[in-house]
GROMACS .gro file of C-alpha atoms in nm:
model
  463
    1MET     CA    1   7.494   8.525  22.384
    2ASN     CA    2   7.178   8.360  22.214
    3SER     CA    3   7.178   8.539  21.850
    4VAL     CA    4   6.810   8.606  21.786
    5LEU     CA    5   6.799   8.819  22.160
    6VAL     CA    6   7.170   9.016  22.016
    7GLY     CA    7   7.028   9.080  21.736
    8ILE     CA    8   6.684   9.261  21.826
    9SER     CA    9   6.921   9.393  22.105
   10MET     CA   10   7.104   9.543  21.845
   11TYR     CA   11   6.774   9.649  21.643
   12ALA     CA   12   6.656   9.886  21.999
   13THR     CA   13   6.953   9.994  22.063
   14LEU     CA   14   7.009  10.161  21.757
   15PHE     CA   15   6.640  10.248  21.689
   16SER     CA   16   6.607  10.446  21.948
   17THR     CA   17   6.292  10.714  21.999
   18ILE     CA   18   6.386  10.907  21.687
   19THR     CA   19   6.280  10.622  21.382
   20TYR     CA   20   6.000  10.577  21.607
   21LEU     CA   21   5.775  10.953  21.595
   22SER     CA   22   5.988  11.124  21.274
   23SER     CA   23   5.855  10.750  21.042
   24PRO     CA   24   5.528  10.800  21.132
   25GLY     CA   25   5.456  11.170  20.984
   26GLU     CA   26   5.673  11.165  20.676
   27TYR     CA   27   5.462  10.872  20.554
   28LEU     CA   28   5.107  11.023  20.644
   29GLY     CA   29   5.288  11.394  20.501
   30LYS     CA   30   5.497  11.339  20.252
   31GLY     CA   31   5.517  10.981  20.092
   32PRO     CA   32   5.480  10.600  20.071
   33VAL     CA   33   5.839  10.569  19.897
   34ILE     CA   34   6.045  10.587  20.247
   35LEU     CA   35   5.953  10.215  20.236
   36SER     CA   36   6.117  10.100  19.896
   37GLY     CA   37   6.385  10.076  20.215
   38LEU     CA   38   6.287   9.755  20.292
   39LEU     CA   39   6.453   9.625  19.908
   40GLY     CA   40   6.800   9.706  20.056
   41ILE     CA   41   6.801   9.488  20.261
   42PRO     CA   42   6.951   9.149  20.110
   43PHE     CA   43   7.218   9.398  20.027
   44VAL     CA   44   7.312   9.497  20.304
   45TYR     CA   45   7.267   9.132  20.513
   46LEU     CA   46   7.574   9.021  20.199
   47ILE     CA   47   7.774   9.355  20.237
   48VAL     CA   48   7.765   9.366  20.628
   49GLY     CA   49   7.751   8.924  20.748
   50TYR     CA   50   7.995   8.862  20.456
   51TRP     CA   51   8.246   9.141  20.401
   52ILE     CA   52   8.243   9.280  20.741
   53ILE     CA   53   8.173   9.093  21.004
   54PRO     CA   54   8.434   8.828  20.908
   55VAL     CA   55   8.729   9.063  20.919
   56TYR     CA   56   8.629   9.161  21.242
   57MET     CA   57   8.587   8.858  21.424
   58ARG     CA   58   8.899   8.732  21.266
   59ARG     CA   59   9.131   8.975  21.456
   60HIS     CA   60   8.950   8.879  21.798
   61VAL     CA   61   8.948   9.275  21.858
   62THR     CA   62   8.734   9.410  22.172
   63SER     CA   63   8.757   9.748  22.041
   64ALA     CA   64   8.744   9.885  21.663
   65TYR     CA   65   8.959  10.153  21.711
   66GLU     CA   66   9.250   9.957  21.849
   67LEU     CA   67   9.253   9.837  21.433
   68LEU     CA   68   9.279  10.189  21.341
   69GLU     CA   69   9.583  10.238  21.578
   70ALA     CA   70   9.781   9.937  21.472
   71LYS     CA   71   9.726   9.999  21.106
   72LEU     CA   72   9.690  10.401  21.055
   73GLY     CA   73   9.895  10.483  21.422
   74VAL     CA   74   9.750  10.671  21.783
   75GLN     CA   75   9.654  11.025  21.633
   76VAL     CA   76   9.445  10.889  21.360
   77ARG     CA   77   9.259  10.707  21.630
   78LEU     CA   78   9.235  11.038  21.787
   79MET     CA   79   9.060  11.200  21.481
   80ALA     CA   80   8.808  10.872  21.509
   81ALA     CA   81   8.718  10.876  21.826
   82SER     CA   82   8.699  11.269  21.850
   83LEU     CA   83   8.453  11.240  21.556
   84PHE     CA   84   8.296  10.940  21.793
   85VAL     CA   85   8.236  11.183  22.017
   86LEU     CA   86   8.045  11.467  21.819
   87ILE     CA   87   7.818  11.125  21.659
   88ARG     CA   88   7.736  11.048  21.961
   89LEU     CA   89   7.649  11.400  22.108
   90ALA     CA   90   7.433  11.505  21.736
   91TRP     CA   91   7.233  11.159  21.839
   92MET     CA   92   7.187  11.234  22.184
   93SER     CA   93   7.055  11.597  22.127
   94LEU     CA   94   6.776  11.467  21.868
   95LEU     CA   95   6.732  11.157  22.072
   96ILE     CA   96   6.529  11.449  22.382
   97TYR     CA   97   6.467  11.719  22.088
   98LEU     CA   98   6.226  11.487  21.969
   99PRO     CA   99   6.067  11.374  22.264
  100SER     CA  100   6.053  11.681  22.430
  101SER     CA  101   5.871  11.815  22.015
  102ALA     CA  102   5.573  11.516  22.091
  103ILE     CA  103   5.528  11.621  22.475
  104ILE     CA  104   5.495  11.956  22.358
  105GLU     CA  105   5.220  11.819  22.103
  106MET     CA  106   5.092  11.583  22.381
  107LEU     CA  107   5.012  11.852  22.647
  108GLY     CA  108   4.869  12.079  22.419
  109LEU     CA  109   5.180  12.332  22.519
  110GLU     CA  110   5.286  12.617  22.257
  111LYS     CA  111   5.634  12.609  22.110
  112THR     CA  112   5.827  12.859  22.373
  113TYR     CA  113   5.769  12.566  22.604
  114LEU     CA  114   5.985  12.345  22.398
  115PRO     CA  115   6.397  12.548  22.579
  116TRP     CA  116   6.182  12.385  22.912
  117VAL     CA  117   6.079  12.045  22.834
  118VAL     CA  118   6.438  12.001  22.678
  119LEU     CA  119   6.594  12.088  22.991
  120THR     CA  120   6.386  11.882  23.212
  121THR     CA  121   6.338  11.542  23.030
  122GLY     CA  122   6.748  11.623  22.920
  123GLY     CA  123   6.838  11.700  23.295
  124VAL     CA  124   6.588  11.373  23.391
  125ALA     CA  125   6.806  11.152  23.215
  126ILE     CA  126   7.073  11.271  23.260
  127ILE     CA  127   7.120  11.242  23.703
  128TYR     CA  128   6.934  10.863  23.564
  129ALA     CA  129   7.249  10.875  23.358
  130SER     CA  130   7.533  10.963  23.621
  131ILE     CA  131   7.369  10.790  23.957
  132GLY     CA  132   7.428  10.435  23.712
  133GLY     CA  133   7.100  10.376  23.647
  134LEU     CA  134   6.930  10.062  23.489
  135ARG     CA  135   7.225   9.978  23.219
  136ALA     CA  136   7.040   9.932  22.915
  137VAL     CA  137   7.117   9.585  22.889
  138VAL     CA  138   6.954   9.299  22.642
  139ILE     CA  139   6.669   9.231  22.819
  140THR     CA  140   6.538   9.627  22.859
  141ASP     CA  141   6.610   9.644  22.547
  142LEU     CA  142   6.333   9.383  22.466
  143PHE     CA  143   6.108   9.477  22.651
  144GLN     CA  144   6.119   9.857  22.574
  145PHE     CA  145   6.100   9.725  22.199
  146VAL     CA  146   5.826   9.503  22.234
  147LEU     CA  147   5.632   9.841  22.423
  148LEU     CA  148   5.686  10.077  22.142
  149PHE     CA  149   5.627   9.799  21.902
  150GLY     CA  150   5.283   9.700  22.093
  151GLY     CA  151   5.159  10.048  22.080
  152ALA     CA  152   5.217  10.116  21.678
  153ILE     CA  153   4.958   9.782  21.662
  154MET     CA  154   4.688   9.983  21.924
  155VAL     CA  155   4.710  10.298  21.658
  156ILE     CA  156   4.663  10.075  21.356
  157ALA     CA  157   4.381   9.890  21.566
  158THR     CA  158   4.225  10.119  21.708
  159VAL     CA  159   4.229  10.342  21.357
  160THR     CA  160   4.082  10.069  21.213
  161THR     CA  161   3.763  10.005  21.485
  162ASP     CA  162   3.721  10.355  21.449
  163LEU     CA  163   3.670  10.376  21.089
  164GLY     CA  164   3.502  10.031  21.077
  165GLY     CA  165   3.761   9.853  20.836
  166LEU     CA  166   4.070   9.933  20.648
  167HIS     CA  167   3.936  10.227  20.461
  168TRP     CA  168   4.198  10.407  20.588
  169PHE     CA  169   4.499  10.243  20.363
  170PRO     CA  170   4.578  10.435  20.066
  171THR     CA  171   4.492  10.324  19.679
  172SER     CA  172   4.617  10.621  19.493
  173TRP     CA  173   4.871  10.863  19.548
  174GLN     CA  174   4.748  11.177  19.767
  175GLU     CA  175   4.715  11.535  19.651
  176HIS     CA  176   4.920  11.607  19.914
  177TRP     CA  177   5.234  11.353  19.836
  178ASP     CA  178   5.521  11.485  19.699
  179THR     CA  179   5.649  11.405  19.392
  180GLN     CA  180   5.863  11.076  19.433
  181PRO     CA  181   6.037  10.920  19.093
  182VAL     CA  182   6.168  10.612  19.070
  183PHE     CA  183   6.557  10.763  18.988
  184SER     CA  184   6.627  11.109  18.939
  185LEU     CA  185   7.019  11.313  18.949
  186ASN     CA  186   6.839  11.599  19.011
  187PRO     CA  187   6.908  11.689  19.333
  188ASN     CA  188   6.641  11.916  19.440
  189VAL     CA  189   6.373  11.622  19.425
  190ARG     CA  190   6.340  11.481  19.757
  191VAL     CA  191   6.296  11.148  19.762
  192THR     CA  192   6.319  10.869  19.524
  193VAL     CA  193   6.315  10.468  19.515
  194LEU     CA  194   6.684  10.445  19.400
  195GLY     CA  195   6.773  10.723  19.658
  196THR     CA  196   6.552  10.551  19.959
  197ILE     CA  197   6.802  10.214  19.881
  198LEU     CA  198   7.104  10.346  19.824
  199SER     CA  199   7.097  10.537  20.127
  200GLY     CA  200   6.975  10.246  20.394
  201VAL     CA  201   7.185  10.040  20.250
  202LEU     CA  202   7.468  10.274  20.331
  203TRP     CA  203   7.391  10.420  20.650
  204TRP     CA  204   7.359  10.029  20.782
  205THR     CA  205   7.679   9.922  20.604
  206CYS     CA  206   7.878  10.263  20.845
  207THR     CA  207   7.668  10.195  21.112
  208ALA     CA  208   7.767   9.802  21.131
  209GLY     CA  209   8.199   9.875  21.018
  210ALA     CA  210   8.216  10.178  21.309
  211ASP     CA  211   7.986  10.151  21.543
  212GLN     CA  212   8.166  10.018  21.881
  213THR     CA  213   7.783   9.923  21.968
  214ALA     CA  214   7.716   9.653  21.675
  215ILE     CA  215   8.038   9.560  21.680
  216GLN     CA  216   8.010   9.451  22.059
  217ARG     CA  217   7.706   9.307  21.966
  218PHE     CA  218   7.893   9.087  21.659
  219MET     CA  219   8.173   8.980  21.865
  220SER     CA  220   7.928   8.871  22.133
  221THR     CA  221   7.794   8.594  22.001
  222GLY     CA  222   8.124   8.411  21.907
  223SER     CA  223   8.141   8.242  21.520
  224PRO     CA  224   8.119   8.493  21.168
  225SER     CA  225   7.791   8.290  21.146
  226ALA     CA  226   7.562   8.381  21.480
  227ALA     CA  227   7.718   8.736  21.416
  228ARG     CA  228   7.531   8.640  21.052
  229ARG     CA  229   7.230   8.541  21.237
  230SER     CA  230   7.177   8.806  21.519
  231PHE     CA  231   7.240   9.008  21.219
  232LEU     CA  232   6.947   8.894  21.006
  233ILE     CA  233   6.764   8.863  21.269
  234ASN     CA  234   6.825   9.222  21.347
  235SER     CA  235   6.729   9.270  20.985
  236LEU     CA  236   6.402   9.112  21.009
  237ALA     CA  237   6.324   9.341  21.344
  238GLY     CA  238   6.444   9.629  21.108
  239ALA     CA  239   6.195   9.490  20.813
  240SER     CA  240   5.883   9.434  21.066
  241VAL     CA  241   5.945   9.750  21.257
  242THR     CA  242   6.003   9.995  20.915
  243THR     CA  243   5.640   9.790  20.780
  244ILE     CA  244   5.406   9.880  21.117
  245LEU     CA  245   5.529  10.271  21.128
  246ALA     CA  246   5.418  10.228  20.709
  247LEU     CA  247   5.081  10.115  20.870
  248VAL     CA  248   5.109  10.348  21.149
  249GLY     CA  249   5.141  10.642  20.909
  250PHE     CA  250   4.880  10.535  20.611
  251SER     CA  251   4.614  10.445  20.923
  252LEU     CA  252   4.660  10.832  21.094
  253LEU     CA  253   4.618  10.948  20.765
  254GLY     CA  254   4.316  10.781  20.683
  255TYR     CA  255   4.161  10.902  21.005
  256TYR     CA  256   4.262  11.285  21.018
  257GLN     CA  257   4.106  11.289  20.642
  258ALA     CA  258   3.799  11.126  20.827
  259HIS     CA  259   3.823  11.391  21.203
  260PRO     CA  260   3.954  11.711  21.030
  261GLU     CA  261   3.863  11.853  21.315
  262PHE     CA  262   4.142  11.685  21.528
  263ILE     CA  263   4.436  11.868  21.297
  264PRO     CA  264   4.612  12.169  21.465
  265GLU     CA  265   4.400  12.483  21.379
  266GLY     CA  266   4.495  12.657  21.052
  267LYS     CA  267   4.737  12.333  20.944
  268THR     CA  268   4.702  12.137  20.724
  269ILE     CA  269   4.829  11.713  20.710
  270SER     CA  270   5.084  11.779  20.526
  271GLU     CA  271   5.258  12.069  20.754
  272ALA     CA  272   5.119  11.853  21.118
  273ALA     CA  273   5.243  11.528  20.991
  274ASP     CA  274   5.523  11.494  21.249
  275LYS     CA  275   5.256  11.662  21.497
  276LEU     CA  276   4.979  11.436  21.395
  277PHE     CA  277   5.089  11.063  21.579
  278PRO     CA  278   5.230  11.242  21.930
  279ARG     CA  279   4.872  11.407  21.930
  280TYR     CA  280   4.704  11.038  21.855
  281LEU     CA  281   4.894  10.864  22.092
  282ALA     CA  282   4.773  11.112  22.362
  283PHE     CA  283   4.444  11.154  22.306
  284HIS     CA  284   4.276  10.908  22.115
  285LEU     CA  285   4.408  10.573  22.299
  286PRO     CA  286   4.278  10.439  22.576
  287THR     CA  287   4.423  10.541  22.843
  288GLY     CA  288   4.669  10.314  23.029
  289ILE     CA  289   4.765  10.177  22.665
  290ALA     CA  290   4.869  10.604  22.588
  291GLY     CA  291   5.056  10.596  22.977
  292LEU     CA  292   5.240  10.277  22.858
  293VAL     CA  293   5.357  10.380  22.486
  294LEU     CA  294   5.437  10.667  22.710
  295ALA     CA  295   5.636  10.551  22.919
  296ALA     CA  296   5.827  10.330  22.678
  297LEU     CA  297   5.912  10.620  22.474
  298PHE     CA  298   6.055  10.770  22.809
  299ALA     CA  299   6.235  10.460  22.869
  300ALA     CA  300   6.372  10.415  22.562
  301ALA     CA  301   6.513  10.734  22.549
  302MET     CA  302   6.689  10.693  22.838
  303SER     CA  303   6.859  10.372  22.819
  304SER     CA  304   6.942  10.564  22.513
  305VAL     CA  305   7.125  10.849  22.688
  306ASP     CA  306   7.246  10.656  22.928
  307SER     CA  307   7.434  10.441  22.683
  308GLY     CA  308   7.530  10.779  22.465
  309VAL     CA  309   7.745  10.877  22.791
  310ASN     CA  310   7.826  10.597  22.845
  311SER     CA  311   8.003  10.568  22.561
  312ILE     CA  312   8.134  10.911  22.529
  313SER     CA  313   8.273  10.859  22.871
  314ALA     CA  314   8.451  10.587  22.799
  315VAL     CA  315   8.612  10.730  22.511
  316VAL     CA  316   8.723  11.058  22.588
  317LEU     CA  317   8.855  10.870  23.016
  318THR     CA  318   9.036  10.499  22.765
  319ASP     CA  319   9.175  10.794  22.411
  320PHE     CA  320   9.249  11.091  22.584
  321VAL     CA  321   9.244  11.089  23.033
  322ASP     CA  322   9.365  10.787  23.069
  323ARG     CA  323   9.651  10.762  22.763
  324PHE     CA  324   9.775  11.125  22.827
  325ARG     CA  325   9.839  11.081  23.260
  326ARG     CA  326  10.126  10.995  23.396
  327LYS     CA  327   9.971  10.782  23.706
  328PRO     CA  328   9.674  10.594  23.611
  329LEU     CA  329   9.330  10.736  23.734
  330THR     CA  330   9.224  10.584  24.105
  331GLU     CA  331   8.930  10.427  24.092
  332ARG     CA  332   8.744  10.662  24.288
  333GLN     CA  333   8.879  10.941  24.010
  334HIS     CA  334   8.731  10.741  23.740
  335ILE     CA  335   8.387  10.749  23.850
  336LEU     CA  336   8.400  11.090  23.918
  337ALA     CA  337   8.552  11.147  23.605
  338ALA     CA  338   8.305  10.985  23.454
  339ARG     CA  339   8.017  11.209  23.668
  340PHE     CA  340   8.189  11.544  23.558
  341LEU     CA  341   8.174  11.427  23.152
  342ALA     CA  342   7.787  11.336  23.208
  343PHE     CA  343   7.720  11.624  23.355
  344GLY     CA  344   7.926  11.833  23.092
  345ILE     CA  345   7.780  11.535  22.812
  346GLY     CA  346   7.468  11.675  22.990
  347VAL     CA  347   7.470  12.027  22.945
  348VAL     CA  348   7.628  11.984  22.565
  349VAL     CA  349   7.328  11.818  22.468
  350VAL     CA  350   7.035  12.063  22.683
  351LEU     CA  351   7.181  12.359  22.521
  352THR     CA  352   7.142  12.181  22.185
  353GLY     CA  353   6.844  12.037  22.209
  354SER     CA  354   6.690  12.351  22.350
  355PHE     CA  355   6.871  12.634  22.103
  356LEU     CA  356   6.999  12.484  21.781
  357MET     CA  357   6.751  12.210  21.649
  358LYS     CA  358   6.492  12.434  21.591
  359HIS     CA  359   6.690  12.618  21.302
  360VAL     CA  360   6.759  12.252  21.060
  361PRO     CA  361   6.556  12.322  20.814
  362GLY     CA  362   6.313  11.969  20.681
  363ASN     CA  363   6.081  11.710  20.866
  364PHE     CA  364   6.207  11.476  21.183
  365VAL     CA  365   6.322  11.229  20.902
  366GLU     CA  366   6.494  11.567  20.770
  367ILE     CA  367   6.654  11.628  21.024
  368SER     CA  368   6.732  11.274  21.190
  369ASN     CA  369   6.944  11.259  20.837
  370ARG     CA  370   7.089  11.607  20.920
  371ILE     CA  371   7.156  11.583  21.214
  372ALA     CA  372   7.207  11.162  21.377
  373ASN     CA  373   7.375  11.033  21.034
  374LEU     CA  374   7.528  11.336  20.928
  375LEU     CA  375   7.912  11.205  21.015
  376VAL     CA  376   7.840  10.808  20.999
  377THR     CA  377   7.995  10.812  20.623
  378PRO     CA  378   8.346  11.021  20.687
  379LEU     CA  379   8.352  10.747  21.057
  380PHE     CA  380   8.364  10.470  20.827
  381LEU     CA  381   8.621  10.590  20.611
  382VAL     CA  382   8.862  10.606  20.873
  383PHE     CA  383   8.792  10.184  20.977
  384PHE     CA  384   8.722  10.140  20.543
  385MET     CA  385   9.101  10.319  20.464
  386ALA     CA  386   9.302  10.099  20.773
  387ILE     CA  387   9.122   9.791  20.676
  388PHE     CA  388   8.986   9.810  20.323
  389VAL     CA  389   9.344   9.992  20.119
  390PRO     CA  390   9.599   9.834  20.129
  391PHE     CA  391   9.795  10.119  20.084
  392ALA     CA  392   9.577  10.367  20.302
  393THR     CA  393   9.818  10.597  20.541
  394PRO     CA  394   9.731  10.843  20.800
  395ALA     CA  395   9.733  11.120  20.598
  396GLY     CA  396   9.477  10.980  20.356
  397ALA     CA  397   9.289  10.817  20.617
  398VAL     CA  398   9.226  11.216  20.804
  399VAL     CA  399   9.231  11.405  20.495
  400ALA     CA  400   8.977  11.114  20.381
  401MET     CA  401   8.776  11.190  20.675
  402ILE     CA  402   8.832  11.556  20.702
  403SER     CA  403   8.634  11.544  20.313
  404SER     CA  404   8.383  11.316  20.346
  405GLY     CA  405   8.321  11.537  20.663
  406ALA     CA  406   8.309  11.892  20.501
  407THR     CA  407   8.084  11.754  20.224
  408ALA     CA  408   7.842  11.582  20.444
  409ILE     CA  409   7.767  11.891  20.596
  410VAL     CA  410   7.786  12.132  20.259
  411VAL     CA  411   7.496  11.921  20.159
  412ALA     CA  412   7.356  11.868  20.422
  413TYR     CA  413   7.334  12.278  20.511
  414TRP     CA  414   7.289  12.384  20.125
  415THR     CA  415   7.059  12.588  20.113
  416PRO     CA  416   7.111  12.731  20.454
  417LEU     CA  417   7.392  12.789  20.374
  418THR     CA  418   7.388  12.964  20.071
  419ASN     CA  419   7.098  13.186  20.268
  420TYR     CA  420   7.412  13.318  20.464
  421LEU     CA  421   7.616  13.413  20.277
  422GLU     CA  422   7.379  13.567  20.040
  423VAL     CA  423   7.509  13.345  19.730
  424GLU     CA  424   7.216  13.254  19.414
  425PRO     CA  425   7.321  12.916  19.334
  426VAL     CA  426   7.302  12.892  18.952
  427PHE     CA  427   7.237  12.509  18.906
  428TRP     CA  428   7.047  12.365  19.265
  429LYS     CA  429   6.874  12.577  19.523
  430GLU     CA  430   6.818  12.264  19.717
  431ILE     CA  431   6.971  11.947  19.800
  432SER     CA  432   6.819  11.659  19.857
  433PHE     CA  433   6.910  11.474  20.314
  434GLN     CA  434   6.934  11.209  20.012
  435TRP     CA  435   7.217  11.253  19.844
  436ILE     CA  436   7.471  11.308  20.202
  437GLN     CA  437   7.634  10.975  20.251
  438PRO     CA  438   7.718  10.920  19.905
  439CYS     CA  439   7.867  11.220  19.841
  440ALA     CA  440   8.023  11.229  20.150
  441LEU     CA  441   8.191  10.797  20.057
  442PHE     CA  442   8.284  10.959  19.726
  443ALA     CA  443   8.455  11.240  19.854
  444GLY     CA  444   8.638  11.031  20.119
  445VAL     CA  445   8.713  10.795  19.886
  446LEU     CA  446   8.909  10.960  19.601
  447THR     CA  447   9.062  11.183  19.855
  448GLY     CA  448   9.142  10.947  20.029
  449CYS     CA  449   9.365  10.688  19.814
  450ALA     CA  450   9.480  10.993  19.625
  451VAL     CA  451   9.638  11.154  19.912
  452SER     CA  452   9.738  10.766  20.013
  453LEU     CA  453   9.877  10.690  19.657
  454LEU     CA  454  10.059  11.012  19.667
  455GLU     CA  455  10.249  11.048  19.974
  456ARG     CA  456  10.358  10.674  19.869
  457ALA     CA  457  10.452  10.736  19.580
  458LEU     CA  458  10.718  11.052  19.692
  459ARG     CA  459  10.818  10.890  20.015
  460GLY     CA  460  10.931  10.597  19.700
  461ARG     CA  461  11.106  10.886  19.535
  462ARG     CA  462  11.340  11.026  19.794
  463ASP     CA  463  11.405  10.658  19.927
   0.00000   0.00000   0.00000
């Protein structure tokens, strides 16, 4: 398959509406340092292109989980599959929650309507997925990507026209922006330049090394060099979109500073930052353009939910139902089981999106990291142990996954946990979301390797 289309499709699939809706609010409300993540792209390309891609291409696998079973056994494969299902459920819940929050703003509804909007959005998405829908193939991914990208450019263009030029571009640090240093070991510091680069490198490495969608895209190219080209296109597409969304955030900052009457009553720019992008889309873009962007948002959400439902159904049916049934399911039974699964997934996603998401602290970027990206590193560690640690054992891989996951949860929800337990932290009252993946990686590698070495030493002593 063409490397350019595969690369854009990969980015469009992993990009989703989460990044689209969360990024502008971060730039206009918190500051520009998240943009420094672009500096990590060369490192990501080298790691993924010359370390991860060749490993999978040499083994000619159709499923990443085949490697786990071959090296570490079926139990580890099933645990990894279960973790993958959890990650996808969390991702889909957020995928429904953020567009629903945007609809609340675009229609001027009260927050009390959010559960009903989530129910409607999630219900339509799940019905779409369960009856078959249009599959999120490469071409549809490309069209949605172009529409969303075009909508972002239209925001910049209309703001520039309204303000009579590029005066909206910030030339000095805004008073309401956070302190965002180059580096700090203080976990209370929300965002740093090095933290942004490191978290971006880790996320892309973990996603490319453990996400079945990314691995399938690599395998479809036919050769390591073609896969590298597709990943390069993916990286360039990511850099372009990141830059455009940063400019959207900066342009909206200039617009709402010039027109404070359009900020929600009783709110500052910083407090309303995540709401201002959807409000602008609804009330300030030309009517036809606004409709196209809104349609693209929900087409992308539907496509992503459809992809999520299909991937979860495939994992559950292949790794759990078919594996443990004495008699294989007929084709008709497979279809019925997949539809029942889609309904069950929909119930979980809608309930989570309606009642749990609103309790996760932070703005949209922080919520994304605490929900959708929370367990990406623990899943990658299982593959890391299987592929890159020659002395890895099943027990070591399981311990790596559990300790990494536990660390990620504690770091991500440090403040709510200490408040719930009524504990006064001695050192840190808050821990930045940028510490989630580094801490999870360190804990998992350390414990996984230690347990593997210990198990082999004990086994050798018995022998």
